Amino acid sequence: MNLLKIWRQAWRIDEMRLLFLALLVSVTAVTSVNFFTDRTERSMTQQATKLLGADLIVRSSRPLSEDYLSQAKQLGLQQAEIISFRSVVSVGDSLQLSDVKAVSDTFPLRGNVETSSLLDGRSEVDSLSNLKSGQVWAAPTLFSSLEIPPNTEVRIGRSLFNLNKVLVKSPNQGANVFQFSPEVLMPLADLPATGLLTPGSRARFSYLFSGTDAQVKNMTDWLKPQLKTGERLETLDDGLPSVGTALQRAQRFLNTAALLSVILAGAAIALTSYSFSRHETHSVAVLKTMGASRRRILVRYLSQLLLTSTAAAILGAILGYFIQNGIAYMLRDVIGTDLPAPSLVPLITGLLTAWIMVFSFSSPQLLQLVNTAPVQIFQNQPQPRSNRWKLLLLTIMSGIFALMWMQTQDLKLSAFLFLGTLGAILVFWAVSTLLLSQLKKLSRNRKYSARALSSAGNRLVLLVVVFGIGLFSLLLLTALRGDLLDRWQNSIPDDAPNNFLINIQPDEVSKLRAYLNENKIDPDLYPMIRGRLVAMNDKPVVIDDFESPRARRLLQREFNLSSVEAFPEANILLEGEWFKPEDNQGFSVEEGVMERFSLVLGDTMTFDIGGVQFTQTITSVRRVNWDNLTPNFFVLGAPGSMENLPQTWITSIYAPPENRSLVPDLIKQHPSVSAINISAIMTQIKDLIGKAAFAVQAIFAFTLIAGIVVLFAALQSQKAERRKELAILKTIGASRKQLRQSILTEFVVVGAVSGFLAGLFAVLASNIAAYALFDLEPSINLMLILIGTVAGAVLVGIAGYLNLRPLLNVAPAVLFQEHAE
Amino acid sequence: MVDNTINYALETTALGKKIQLKNNQSLSILHDITLQIPQGSSVAITGASGSGKTTLLGLLAGLDTASTGDVKLLGQSMVDLDEDQRAALRLGQVGFVFQSFHLMNNLSALENILLPLELEQSVSDPHKAALEALEQVGLSNRATHLPTQLSGGEQQRVALARAFVNKPKVLFADEPTGNLDQATSTDIEQLLFKLQKDNNSTLVLVTHDDALADQCQIHYRIVDGQLVTEA
Ligand SMILES: Nc1ncnc2c1ncn2[C@@H]1O[C@H](COP(=O)(O)OP(=O)(O)OP(=O)(O)O)[C@@H](O)[C@H]1O
Ligand SMILES: [Mg+2]
């Protein structure tokens, strides 16, 4: 009853309706983006877990404790087991070294295997329960290298198996594509009989687990302290670096988009509450003449704000839910249908968003309002005291930061965007004040329209800042989106490598290259030298000195070193200088390795390569693009510096599907070379990136709409003031044509100024963001500034004109109906 | 409720108002004003534009603070009161009518009149009291209308109803008819005096209209920041 009354009275205040609208838009934006990113993130994560075959994997070179399995069972996780080892598969006297995996029939827990009973037949999803005792499935390359059809009897260890199906696709192929040999799946139960699993054999034991997020987390928490040396956990992040980074970037982009829509709405809300406090000054003074205390007045306005924001939040959350539901429905083929159950979380997020926005953006004005001196009632144009700007800036900033924190839960991203916004607001403010004061000077004895422009003073500065921030957000997002999509498309073009050729002997390189050239393939061949890192700065490496599991893992394994003349295409040089052709000294090292081992430019690294100590000084640091599917190396030597070291060569090629015999023929000519077919992984990654790209587009479109709506709301907030102004101008005889001209001049100038500043800032920020957040290469795109200026002038001009056109018809008489405001 | 020893609704002693100017100088608007206004009387304050009429009104009502001297409103000295305490003193005892009406734009006519009753919380049926007040000013059929839907004269009637609804002991009016035409002005003036008598309120009326001022029992004129009593 009472609520209804507060609501009704609040609703009659123009600014309250605007506040409601701005909040509604921002809460709708935030909740729908939240819902949607949550869903797409999950969908992408699911996709990625399919590549891994599980949510969580424990691996070791020794048999794993059965306790892990029983604990997993207790926690309710699904489980599977793999014992993998390299072994020769033979038919008669043909041999092929293969990657044999003895798997339990629950494998894979995520994703699926696809098989075909014919070599070039259609593949179908299959289940390991169809792999009977005495049968094995193998990757197509095994068939081609052994020159056998399906349903052939093959020998593995002491047992004979019927190789009855072609394994077209299988998850859990692991991160390190260089170690692939044809994959062979056999039933776990058949493993003992092969006699291959002896204490000395170099098998890898894995337990795979899957379950709900909470179950996986419980299991991870339980497992971590249990792990013995040599045992390690593998999750999505470290399993597949390329997928991991693609995902991370997509998520960052979506979060950035959501955040920017919040900032947009925030700008509108700040503007609205500014005009709210101006217009309510008289009301407060009236209440004070009636004997209302400050507390009463505060309670009055707080309850109005609280009610308005709560209503907007609830409605916004509901709208947000339906909107994302609509999007999700339209995209059901892309993002899948097993979506998270609707929860109250977005509603709470919506409420928090609305409350934080309203109270952080309007509390300084509210305080100022409540402290209105009652004598102000006698003044026609009560001026809010301006000494609250600092407080206002402070509360707005902390509000924005709280929102960013809530939205991203990513400190780096929040801090980056926060500082960016702060800087942008300050510069926008300073520059627009300067510009407009110049205009004022200029227009002192100029035409009427210019004079009208200058009279608006503070209000224009405010508009420039709001539109500037709005345009800036959209331009920034446009730039990042473009970069991101380009990058993804480039990283996996249609002719991206689908085969790795490894184990090429140095004396075979030229013949192999000739063969590939004949087939119109021009491969980049890299020498691959395996070496163990034994010393840094002449100090022997002791594994126990390193805490980070990644550092320890790197030290336990052998590094793949290489040397190339040209700087690797997809890398970014961070420090130092790349080798000159005549150089035969130095290492170029990946930034992560530098970090993990606390190395700096000029340090030395010593590798043990086949018993030879090889020491070089670090001359440059690179960032490696791991989602590029060409061979990548942590450590590169100077061209020619490693010629005499024991090495094999590798390359990645694109074998067109129509040229079936290309790879098998190559293997026939070069029997020691192994080919790894990665088309299956490629397809999956492409699919994944397609989804991520789509999500990015969708969210971008949404932010764009939110931005436009909110900008309109901001414009609307000045309408009352302008209405009165226009009426006054009319009474003193300004024609409609003059008024139209003055409105257009004002908004075109405001739009151009804010667009110019926005473009300038977007160029700056997108480069910083590209570099710091998205691992993209910086590029100065001056077009952004031009686009910003023109788009600003046109859009703001049109929007402002459309918004104010109805006022041109306002009869001057309204002036006398409404008392001084 | 009222202490019987109080004879005056308003008393001032050596009241003065100075305005601090930017260049460290001060401008004395009012000085040395001493007056006593008996409860239930009507007082007019006139003077040239800019002479300080509104300033004095603000001081008398405790909306503003004096630079020197003191104001006693209903026997209570305001010199030591803070803003909220002065507001509490006005609550339910003081009413205002302004030149530009100052109705709350987001409240209907009736809601505007209800406002002082709701603030005071002493009337058992505020709704009924507000309707009666509206009827007294002849606008009972406009209860739900918003100020923007009312003419100036109608708005001022609502403002009068709002000012008198809680039977104030003192009513301050600053040029209440300044924004209205002649005929409407006369109506409003008559209504004002009628309501003042009905409620036995003290009326402090600022006006530039000498004829209107002469209808009051006491007529002060501000000349050079000081008070001159007219015949
Ligand atoms: N805050 C202030 N700052 C500076 N000067 C002020 C301020 N308030 C009032 N004055 C000045 O004090 C003088 C008295 O003002 P006041 O509003 O009381 O005049 P008034 O008699 O009500 O005039 P009017 O008949 O035009 O309403 C004026 O000269 C005015 O300019
Ligand atoms: Mg005055």
Coordinates of C-alpha atoms and ligand atoms in Angstrom, one line a residue, chain B residues 53-54 174-175 206, ligand 2:
Chain B
K53 CA 12.1 41.7 2.0
T54 CA 12.6 38.1 1.1
D174 CA 6.2 36.1 -0.2
E175 CA 4.5 38.0 -3.0
V206 CA 5.7 40.4 1.8
Ligands
MG2 MG 11.8 39.0 -3.0

